PDB file of C-alpha atoms and ligand atoms in Angstrom:
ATOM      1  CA  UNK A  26       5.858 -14.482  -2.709  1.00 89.00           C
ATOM      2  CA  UNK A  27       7.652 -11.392  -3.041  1.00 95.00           C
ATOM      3  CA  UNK A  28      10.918 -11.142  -0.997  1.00 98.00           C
ATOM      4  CA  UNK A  29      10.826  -7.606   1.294  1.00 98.00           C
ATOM      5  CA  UNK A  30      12.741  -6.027   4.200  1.00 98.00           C
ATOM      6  CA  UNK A  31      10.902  -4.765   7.150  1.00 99.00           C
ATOM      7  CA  UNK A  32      13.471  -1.937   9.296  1.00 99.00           C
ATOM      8  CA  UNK A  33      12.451  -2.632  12.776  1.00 98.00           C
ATOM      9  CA  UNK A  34      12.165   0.634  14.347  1.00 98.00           C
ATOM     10  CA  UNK A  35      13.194  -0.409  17.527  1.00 98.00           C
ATOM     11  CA  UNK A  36      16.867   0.641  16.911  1.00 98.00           C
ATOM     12  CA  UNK A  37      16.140   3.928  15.403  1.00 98.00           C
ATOM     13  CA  UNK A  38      16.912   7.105  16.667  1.00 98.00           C
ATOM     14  CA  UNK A  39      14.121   8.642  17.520  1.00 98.00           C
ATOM     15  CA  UNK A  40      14.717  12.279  17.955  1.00 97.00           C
ATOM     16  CA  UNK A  41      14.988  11.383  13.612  1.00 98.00           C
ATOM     17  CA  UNK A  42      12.715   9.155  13.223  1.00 98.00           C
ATOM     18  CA  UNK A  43      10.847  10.907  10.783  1.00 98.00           C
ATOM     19  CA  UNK A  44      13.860  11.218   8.200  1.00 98.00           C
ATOM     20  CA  UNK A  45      14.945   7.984   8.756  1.00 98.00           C
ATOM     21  CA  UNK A  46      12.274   6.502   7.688  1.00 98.00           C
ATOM     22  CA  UNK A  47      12.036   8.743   4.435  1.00 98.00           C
ATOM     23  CA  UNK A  48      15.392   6.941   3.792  1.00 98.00           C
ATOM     24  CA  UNK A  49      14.891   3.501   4.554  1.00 98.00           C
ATOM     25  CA  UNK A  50      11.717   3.796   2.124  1.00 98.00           C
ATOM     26  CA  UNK A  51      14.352   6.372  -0.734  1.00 98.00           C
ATOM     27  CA  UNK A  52      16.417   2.713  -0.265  1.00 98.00           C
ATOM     28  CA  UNK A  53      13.468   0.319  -1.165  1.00 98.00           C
ATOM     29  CA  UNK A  54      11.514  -0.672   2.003  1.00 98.00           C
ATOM     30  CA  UNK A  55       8.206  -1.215   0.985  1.00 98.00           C
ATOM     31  CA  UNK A  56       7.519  -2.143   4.721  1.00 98.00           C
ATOM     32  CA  UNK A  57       8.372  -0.603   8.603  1.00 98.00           C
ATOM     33  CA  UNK A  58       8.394  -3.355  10.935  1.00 98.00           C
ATOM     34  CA  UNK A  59       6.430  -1.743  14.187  1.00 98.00           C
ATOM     35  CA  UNK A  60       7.228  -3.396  17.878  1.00 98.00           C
ATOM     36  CA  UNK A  61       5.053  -3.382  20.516  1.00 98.00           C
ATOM     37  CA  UNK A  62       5.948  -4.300  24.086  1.00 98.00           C
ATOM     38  CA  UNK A  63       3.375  -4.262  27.050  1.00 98.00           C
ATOM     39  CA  UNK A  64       6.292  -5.413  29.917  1.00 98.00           C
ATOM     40  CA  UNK A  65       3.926  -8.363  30.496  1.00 98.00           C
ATOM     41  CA  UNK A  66       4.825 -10.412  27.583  1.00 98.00           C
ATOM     42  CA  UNK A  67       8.191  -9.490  27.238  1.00 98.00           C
ATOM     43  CA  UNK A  68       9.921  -7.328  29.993  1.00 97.00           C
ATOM     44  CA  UNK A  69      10.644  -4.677  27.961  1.00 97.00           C
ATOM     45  CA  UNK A  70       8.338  -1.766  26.951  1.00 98.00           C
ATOM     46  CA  UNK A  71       8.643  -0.219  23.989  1.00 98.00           C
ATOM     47  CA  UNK A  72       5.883   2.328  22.070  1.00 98.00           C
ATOM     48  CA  UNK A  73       2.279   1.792  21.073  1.00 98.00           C
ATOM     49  CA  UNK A  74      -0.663   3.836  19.077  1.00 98.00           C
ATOM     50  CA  UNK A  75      -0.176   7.444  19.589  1.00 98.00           C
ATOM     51  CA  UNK A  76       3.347   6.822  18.102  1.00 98.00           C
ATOM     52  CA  UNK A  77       1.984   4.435  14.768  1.00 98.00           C
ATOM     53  CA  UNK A  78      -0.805   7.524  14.361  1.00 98.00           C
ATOM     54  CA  UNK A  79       2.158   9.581  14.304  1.00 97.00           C
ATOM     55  CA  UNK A  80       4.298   8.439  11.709  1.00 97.00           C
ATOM     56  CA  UNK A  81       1.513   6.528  10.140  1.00 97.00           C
ATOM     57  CA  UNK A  82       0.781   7.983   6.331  1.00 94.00           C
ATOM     58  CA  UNK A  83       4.533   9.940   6.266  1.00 96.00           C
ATOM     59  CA  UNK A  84       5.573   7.412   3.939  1.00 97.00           C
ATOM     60  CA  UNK A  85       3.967   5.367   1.705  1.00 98.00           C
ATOM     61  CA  UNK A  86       5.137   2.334   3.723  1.00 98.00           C
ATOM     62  CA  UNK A  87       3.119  -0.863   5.174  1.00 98.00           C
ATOM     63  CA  UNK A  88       2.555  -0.617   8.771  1.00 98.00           C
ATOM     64  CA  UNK A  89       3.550  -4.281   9.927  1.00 99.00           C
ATOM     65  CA  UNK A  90       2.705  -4.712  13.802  1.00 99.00           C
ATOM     66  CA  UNK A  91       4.320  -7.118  15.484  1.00 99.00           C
ATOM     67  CA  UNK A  92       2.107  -7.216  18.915  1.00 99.00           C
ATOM     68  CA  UNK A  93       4.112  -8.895  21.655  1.00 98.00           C
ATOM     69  CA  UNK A  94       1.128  -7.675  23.863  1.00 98.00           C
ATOM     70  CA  UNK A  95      -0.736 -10.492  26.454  1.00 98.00           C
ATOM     71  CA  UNK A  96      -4.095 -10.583  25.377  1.00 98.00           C
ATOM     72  CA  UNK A  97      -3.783  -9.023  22.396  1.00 99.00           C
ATOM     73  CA  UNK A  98      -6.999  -8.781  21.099  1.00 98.00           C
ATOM     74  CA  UNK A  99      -8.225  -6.195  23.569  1.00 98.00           C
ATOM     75  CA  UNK A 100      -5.935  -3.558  21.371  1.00 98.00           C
ATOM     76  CA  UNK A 101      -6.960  -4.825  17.587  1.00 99.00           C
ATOM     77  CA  UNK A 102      -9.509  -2.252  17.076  1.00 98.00           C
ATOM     78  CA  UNK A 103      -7.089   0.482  18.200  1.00 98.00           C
ATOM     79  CA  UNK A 104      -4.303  -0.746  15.983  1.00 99.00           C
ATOM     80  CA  UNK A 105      -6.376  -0.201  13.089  1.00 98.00           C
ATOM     81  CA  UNK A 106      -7.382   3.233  14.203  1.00 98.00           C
ATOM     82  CA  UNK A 107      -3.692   4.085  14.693  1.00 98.00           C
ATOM     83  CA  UNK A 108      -3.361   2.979  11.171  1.00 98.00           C
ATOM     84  CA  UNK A 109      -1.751  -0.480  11.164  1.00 99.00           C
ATOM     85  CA  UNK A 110      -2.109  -2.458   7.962  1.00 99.00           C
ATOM     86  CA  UNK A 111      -0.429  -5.712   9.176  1.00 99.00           C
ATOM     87  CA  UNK A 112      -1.163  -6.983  12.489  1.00 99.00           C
ATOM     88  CA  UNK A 113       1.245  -9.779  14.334  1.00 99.00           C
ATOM     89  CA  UNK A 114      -0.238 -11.697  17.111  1.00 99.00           C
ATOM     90  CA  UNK A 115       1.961 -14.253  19.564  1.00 99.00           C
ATOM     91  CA  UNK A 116       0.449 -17.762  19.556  1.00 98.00           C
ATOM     92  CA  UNK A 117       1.708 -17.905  23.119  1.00 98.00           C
ATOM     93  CA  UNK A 118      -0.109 -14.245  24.030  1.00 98.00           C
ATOM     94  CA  UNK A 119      -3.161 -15.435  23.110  1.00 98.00           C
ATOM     95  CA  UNK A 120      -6.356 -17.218  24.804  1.00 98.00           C
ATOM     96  CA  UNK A 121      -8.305 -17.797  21.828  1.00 98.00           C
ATOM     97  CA  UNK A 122      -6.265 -17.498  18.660  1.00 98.00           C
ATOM     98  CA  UNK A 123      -8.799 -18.011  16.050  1.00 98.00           C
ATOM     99  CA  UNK A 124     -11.177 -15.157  17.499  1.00 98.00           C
ATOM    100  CA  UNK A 125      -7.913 -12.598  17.579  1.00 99.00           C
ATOM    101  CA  UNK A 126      -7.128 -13.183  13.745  1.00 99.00           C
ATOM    102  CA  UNK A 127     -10.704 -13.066  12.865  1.00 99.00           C
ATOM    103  CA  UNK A 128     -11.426 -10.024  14.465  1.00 99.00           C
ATOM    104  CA  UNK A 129      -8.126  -8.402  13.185  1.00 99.00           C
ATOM    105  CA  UNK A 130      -9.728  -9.237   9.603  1.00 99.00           C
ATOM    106  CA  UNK A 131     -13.198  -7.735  10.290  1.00 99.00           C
ATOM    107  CA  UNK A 132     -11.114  -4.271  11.397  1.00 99.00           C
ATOM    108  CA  UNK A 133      -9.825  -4.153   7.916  1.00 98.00           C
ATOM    109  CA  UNK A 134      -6.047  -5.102   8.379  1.00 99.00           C
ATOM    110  CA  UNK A 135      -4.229  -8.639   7.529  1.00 99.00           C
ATOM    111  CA  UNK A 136      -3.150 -11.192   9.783  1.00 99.00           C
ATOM    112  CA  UNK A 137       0.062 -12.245  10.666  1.00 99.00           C
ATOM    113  CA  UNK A 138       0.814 -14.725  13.794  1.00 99.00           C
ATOM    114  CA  UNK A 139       4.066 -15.325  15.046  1.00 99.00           C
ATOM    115  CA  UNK A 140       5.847 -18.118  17.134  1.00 99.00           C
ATOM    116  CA  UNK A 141       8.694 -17.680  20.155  1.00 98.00           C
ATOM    117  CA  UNK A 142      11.692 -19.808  19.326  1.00 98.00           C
ATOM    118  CA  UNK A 143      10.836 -22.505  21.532  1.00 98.00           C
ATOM    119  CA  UNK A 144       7.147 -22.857  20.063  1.00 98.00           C
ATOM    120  CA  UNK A 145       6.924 -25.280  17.725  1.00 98.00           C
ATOM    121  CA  UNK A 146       5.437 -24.918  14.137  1.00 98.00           C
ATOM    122  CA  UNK A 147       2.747 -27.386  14.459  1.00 98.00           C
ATOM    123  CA  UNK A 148       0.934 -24.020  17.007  1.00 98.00           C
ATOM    124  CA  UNK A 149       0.428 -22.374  13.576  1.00 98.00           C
ATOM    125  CA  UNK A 150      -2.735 -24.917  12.708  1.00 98.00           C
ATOM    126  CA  UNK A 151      -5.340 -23.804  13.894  1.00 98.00           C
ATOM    127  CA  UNK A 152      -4.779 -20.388  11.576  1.00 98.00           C
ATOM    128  CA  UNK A 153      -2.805 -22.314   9.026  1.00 98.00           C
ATOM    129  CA  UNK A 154      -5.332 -21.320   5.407  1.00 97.00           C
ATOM    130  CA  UNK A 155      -6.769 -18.156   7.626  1.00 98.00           C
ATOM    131  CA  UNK A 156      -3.409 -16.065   8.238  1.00 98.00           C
ATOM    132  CA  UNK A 157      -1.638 -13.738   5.386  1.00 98.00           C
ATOM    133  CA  UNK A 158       1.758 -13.882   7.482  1.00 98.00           C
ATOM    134  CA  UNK A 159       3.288 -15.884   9.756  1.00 99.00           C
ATOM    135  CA  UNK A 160       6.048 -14.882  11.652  1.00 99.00           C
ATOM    136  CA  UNK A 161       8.941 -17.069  12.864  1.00 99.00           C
ATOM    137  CA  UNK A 162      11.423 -15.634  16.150  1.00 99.00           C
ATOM    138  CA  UNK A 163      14.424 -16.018  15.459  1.00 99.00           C
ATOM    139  CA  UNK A 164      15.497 -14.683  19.067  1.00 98.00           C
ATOM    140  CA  UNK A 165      13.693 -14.472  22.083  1.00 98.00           C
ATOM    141  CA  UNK A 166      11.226 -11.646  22.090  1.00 98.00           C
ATOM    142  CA  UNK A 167      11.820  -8.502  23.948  1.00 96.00           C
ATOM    143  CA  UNK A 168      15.059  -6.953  22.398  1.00 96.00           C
ATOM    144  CA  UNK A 169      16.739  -5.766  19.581  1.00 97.00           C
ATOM    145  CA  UNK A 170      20.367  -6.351  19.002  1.00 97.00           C
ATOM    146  CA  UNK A 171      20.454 -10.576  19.581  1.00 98.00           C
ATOM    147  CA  UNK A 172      22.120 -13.175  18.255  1.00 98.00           C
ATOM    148  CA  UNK A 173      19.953 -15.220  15.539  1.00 98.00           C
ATOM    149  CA  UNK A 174      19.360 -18.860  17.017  1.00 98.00           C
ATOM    150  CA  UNK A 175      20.434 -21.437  14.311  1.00 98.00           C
ATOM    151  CA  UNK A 176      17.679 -23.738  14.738  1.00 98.00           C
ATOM    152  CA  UNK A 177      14.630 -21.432  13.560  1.00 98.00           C
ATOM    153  CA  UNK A 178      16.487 -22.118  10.061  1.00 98.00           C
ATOM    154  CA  UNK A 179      14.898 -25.945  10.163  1.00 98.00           C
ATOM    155  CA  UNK A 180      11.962 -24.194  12.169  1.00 98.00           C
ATOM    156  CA  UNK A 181      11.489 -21.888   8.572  1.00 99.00           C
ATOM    157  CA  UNK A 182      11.622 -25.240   6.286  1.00 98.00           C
ATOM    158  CA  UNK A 183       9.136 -27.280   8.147  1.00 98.00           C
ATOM    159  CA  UNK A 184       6.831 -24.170   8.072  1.00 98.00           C
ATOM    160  CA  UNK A 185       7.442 -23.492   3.920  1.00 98.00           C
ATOM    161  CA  UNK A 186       6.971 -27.228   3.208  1.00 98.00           C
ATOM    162  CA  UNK A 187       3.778 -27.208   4.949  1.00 98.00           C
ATOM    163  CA  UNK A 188       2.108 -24.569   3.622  1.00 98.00           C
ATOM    164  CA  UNK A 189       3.496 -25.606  -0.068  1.00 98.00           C
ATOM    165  CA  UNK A 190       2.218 -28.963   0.892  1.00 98.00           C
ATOM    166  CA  UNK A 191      -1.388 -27.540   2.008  1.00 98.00           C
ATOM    167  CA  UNK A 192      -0.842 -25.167  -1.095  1.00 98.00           C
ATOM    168  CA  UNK A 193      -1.352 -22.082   1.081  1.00 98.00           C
ATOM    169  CA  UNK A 194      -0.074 -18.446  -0.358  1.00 97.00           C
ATOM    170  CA  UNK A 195       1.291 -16.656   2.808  1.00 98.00           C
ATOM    171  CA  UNK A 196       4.665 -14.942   3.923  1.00 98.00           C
ATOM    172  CA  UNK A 197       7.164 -15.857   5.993  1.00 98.00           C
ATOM    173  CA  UNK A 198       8.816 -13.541   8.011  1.00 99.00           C
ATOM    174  CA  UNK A 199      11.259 -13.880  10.423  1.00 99.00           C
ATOM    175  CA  UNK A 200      12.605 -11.440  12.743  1.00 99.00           C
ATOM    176  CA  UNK A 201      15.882 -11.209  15.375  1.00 98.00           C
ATOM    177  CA  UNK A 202      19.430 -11.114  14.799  1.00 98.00           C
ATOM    178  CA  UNK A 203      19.502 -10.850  10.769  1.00 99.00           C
ATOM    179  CA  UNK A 204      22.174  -9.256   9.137  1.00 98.00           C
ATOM    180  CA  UNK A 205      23.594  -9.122   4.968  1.00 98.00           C
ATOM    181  CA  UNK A 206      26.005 -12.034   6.180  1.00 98.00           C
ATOM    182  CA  UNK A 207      23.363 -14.151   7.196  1.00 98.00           C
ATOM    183  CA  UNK A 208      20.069 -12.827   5.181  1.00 98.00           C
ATOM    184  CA  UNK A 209      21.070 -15.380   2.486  1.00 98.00           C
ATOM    185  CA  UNK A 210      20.449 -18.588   4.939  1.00 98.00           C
ATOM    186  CA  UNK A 211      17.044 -17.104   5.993  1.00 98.00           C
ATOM    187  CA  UNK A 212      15.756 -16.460   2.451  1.00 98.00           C
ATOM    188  CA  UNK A 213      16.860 -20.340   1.356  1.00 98.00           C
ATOM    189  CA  UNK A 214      15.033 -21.830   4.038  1.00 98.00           C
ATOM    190  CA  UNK A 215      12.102 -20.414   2.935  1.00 98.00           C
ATOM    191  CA  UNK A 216      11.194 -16.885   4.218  1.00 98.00           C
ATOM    192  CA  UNK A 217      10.425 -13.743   2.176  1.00 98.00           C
ATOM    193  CA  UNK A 218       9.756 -10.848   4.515  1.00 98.00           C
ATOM    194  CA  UNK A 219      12.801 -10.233   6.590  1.00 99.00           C
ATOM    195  CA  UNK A 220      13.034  -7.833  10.029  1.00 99.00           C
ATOM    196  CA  UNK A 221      16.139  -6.138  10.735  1.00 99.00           C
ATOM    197  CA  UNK A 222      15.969  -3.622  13.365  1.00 98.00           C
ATOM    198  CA  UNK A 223      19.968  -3.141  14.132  1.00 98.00           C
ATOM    199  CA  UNK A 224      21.420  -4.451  10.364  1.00 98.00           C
ATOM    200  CA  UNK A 225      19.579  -1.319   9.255  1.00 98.00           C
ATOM    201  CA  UNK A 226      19.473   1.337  11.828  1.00 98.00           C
ATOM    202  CA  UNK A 227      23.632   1.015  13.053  1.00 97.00           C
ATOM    203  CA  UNK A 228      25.791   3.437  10.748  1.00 97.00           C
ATOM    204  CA  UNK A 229      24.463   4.710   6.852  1.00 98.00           C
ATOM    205  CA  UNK A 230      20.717   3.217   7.223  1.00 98.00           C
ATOM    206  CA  UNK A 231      20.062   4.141   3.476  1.00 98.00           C
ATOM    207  CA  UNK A 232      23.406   2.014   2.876  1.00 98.00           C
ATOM    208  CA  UNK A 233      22.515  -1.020   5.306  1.00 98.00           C
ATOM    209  CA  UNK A 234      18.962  -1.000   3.399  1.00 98.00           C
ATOM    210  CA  UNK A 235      20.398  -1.110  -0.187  1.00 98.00           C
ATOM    211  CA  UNK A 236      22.568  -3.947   0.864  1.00 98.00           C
ATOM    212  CA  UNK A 237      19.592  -6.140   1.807  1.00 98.00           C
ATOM    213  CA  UNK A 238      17.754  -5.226  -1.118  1.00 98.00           C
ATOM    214  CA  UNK A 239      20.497  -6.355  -3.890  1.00 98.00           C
ATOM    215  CA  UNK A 240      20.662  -9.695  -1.515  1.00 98.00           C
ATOM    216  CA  UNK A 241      17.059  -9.771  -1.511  1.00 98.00           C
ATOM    217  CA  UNK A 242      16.364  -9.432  -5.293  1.00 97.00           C
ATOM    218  CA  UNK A 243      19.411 -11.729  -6.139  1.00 98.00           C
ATOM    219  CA  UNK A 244      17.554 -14.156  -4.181  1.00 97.00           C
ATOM    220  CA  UNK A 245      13.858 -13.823  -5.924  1.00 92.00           C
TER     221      UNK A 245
HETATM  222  C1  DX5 B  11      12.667  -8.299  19.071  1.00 58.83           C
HETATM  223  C2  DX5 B  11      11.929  -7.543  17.996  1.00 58.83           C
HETATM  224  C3  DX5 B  11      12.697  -7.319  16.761  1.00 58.83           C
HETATM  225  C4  DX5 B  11      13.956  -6.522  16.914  1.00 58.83           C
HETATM  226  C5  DX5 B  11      14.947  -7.070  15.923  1.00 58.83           C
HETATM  227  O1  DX5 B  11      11.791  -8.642  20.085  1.00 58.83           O
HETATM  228  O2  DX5 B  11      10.734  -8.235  17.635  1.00 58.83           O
HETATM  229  O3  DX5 B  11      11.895  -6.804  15.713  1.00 58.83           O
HETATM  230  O4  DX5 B  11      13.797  -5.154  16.707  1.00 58.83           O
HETATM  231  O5  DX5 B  11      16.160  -6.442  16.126  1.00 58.83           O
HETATM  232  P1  DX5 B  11      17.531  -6.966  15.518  1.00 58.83           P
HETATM  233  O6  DX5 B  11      17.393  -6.948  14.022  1.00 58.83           O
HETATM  234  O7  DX5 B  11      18.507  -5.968  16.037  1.00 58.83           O
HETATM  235  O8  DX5 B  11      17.749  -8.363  16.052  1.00 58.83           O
HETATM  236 ZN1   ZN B  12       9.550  -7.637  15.806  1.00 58.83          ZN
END
């Protein structure tokens, strides 16, 4: 799988959000990592449709969702209208799991389902050979700017080594507290779609994404 970086705009500025994107994709981000929060799931809120329709199509980028919505599937169809190509459901957010990825797939988008740091990998199953991405936390949910939590390194490992062992194709992401001093450990473990939301958006964001991408392709 191809190794990517995914700017989380949850630390952009958003009075520029529109030429800071144009420079994290001038850098090499095929992907914008997109955070919802409904202050139900998490406490914080963030941003939802109206802004993805906005900036959705500016760039040639993949819109990757990350949903940290309860419920979620009451918003799938409207993610897809608002022009999401990736959509990340929580495990923990979710009554029926297998009904939310399979209805994300009949609206036309990929899957991805993601885990809270204190879920454990074996919560995957049930989508294990039906998911494109699956999407490791390494902090709690809810805000940017975190430290990374050492353990979702073996949390990454058991995950690769199970779907190389069930000889599954799908990514890995991983998402809280990465930086280009730690990127390295992530990518070794096993994970080849990394979010940085603060690594990227703090000081020369074309800068901060060319760093990850010479780490990233060293690392292929
Ligand atoms: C946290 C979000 C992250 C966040 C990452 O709940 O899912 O995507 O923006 O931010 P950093 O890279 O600053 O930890
Ligand atoms: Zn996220």
């Amino acid at each position: 799988m191809r190794n990517r970086i995914a700017p989380s705009i949850l630390s952009a500025d958003f009075k520029r959000l529109g030429e800071q994107l144009k420079e994290t994709e001038a850098a090499g981000a095929e992907y914008i990592h997109f955070d919802v929060m409904d202050g139900m799931f998490v406490p914080s809120i963030s941003f939802g449709m109206p802004v993805l329709a906005s900036i959705k199509g500016h760039t040639q980028q993949v819109m990757d969702v990350h949903l940290m919505v309860t419920e979620p599937i009451r918003y799938v169809e409207d993610f897809a209208k608002a022009g999401a190509d990736i959509l990340t459901v929580h495990v923990e957010a979710c009554e029926n799991l297998v009904e939310t990825v399979d209805k994300i797939h009949a609206c036309g988008m990929k899957a991805g389902v993601s885990i809270k740091p204190n879920t454990p990998v074996s919560a995957l199953e049930p989508v294990l050979d039906k998911t494109e991405m699956f999407l490791i936390m390494s902090v709690e949910p809810g805000f940017g700017g975190q430290a990374f939590i050492p353990e979702s390194l073996d949390k990454i490992r058991e995950l690769k080594n199970l779907l190389d062992t069930r000889e599954i194709q799908a990514d890995i992401e991983v998402d809280g507290g990465i930086y280009h001093s730690n990127v390295k450990e992530v990518l070794d473990a096993g994970a080849n779609v990394i979010v940085a939301g603060s690594a990227v958006f703090k000081g020369n964001v074309e800068e901060n994404v060319k760093g990850f991408m010479e780490i990233l392709s060293a690392n292929e």
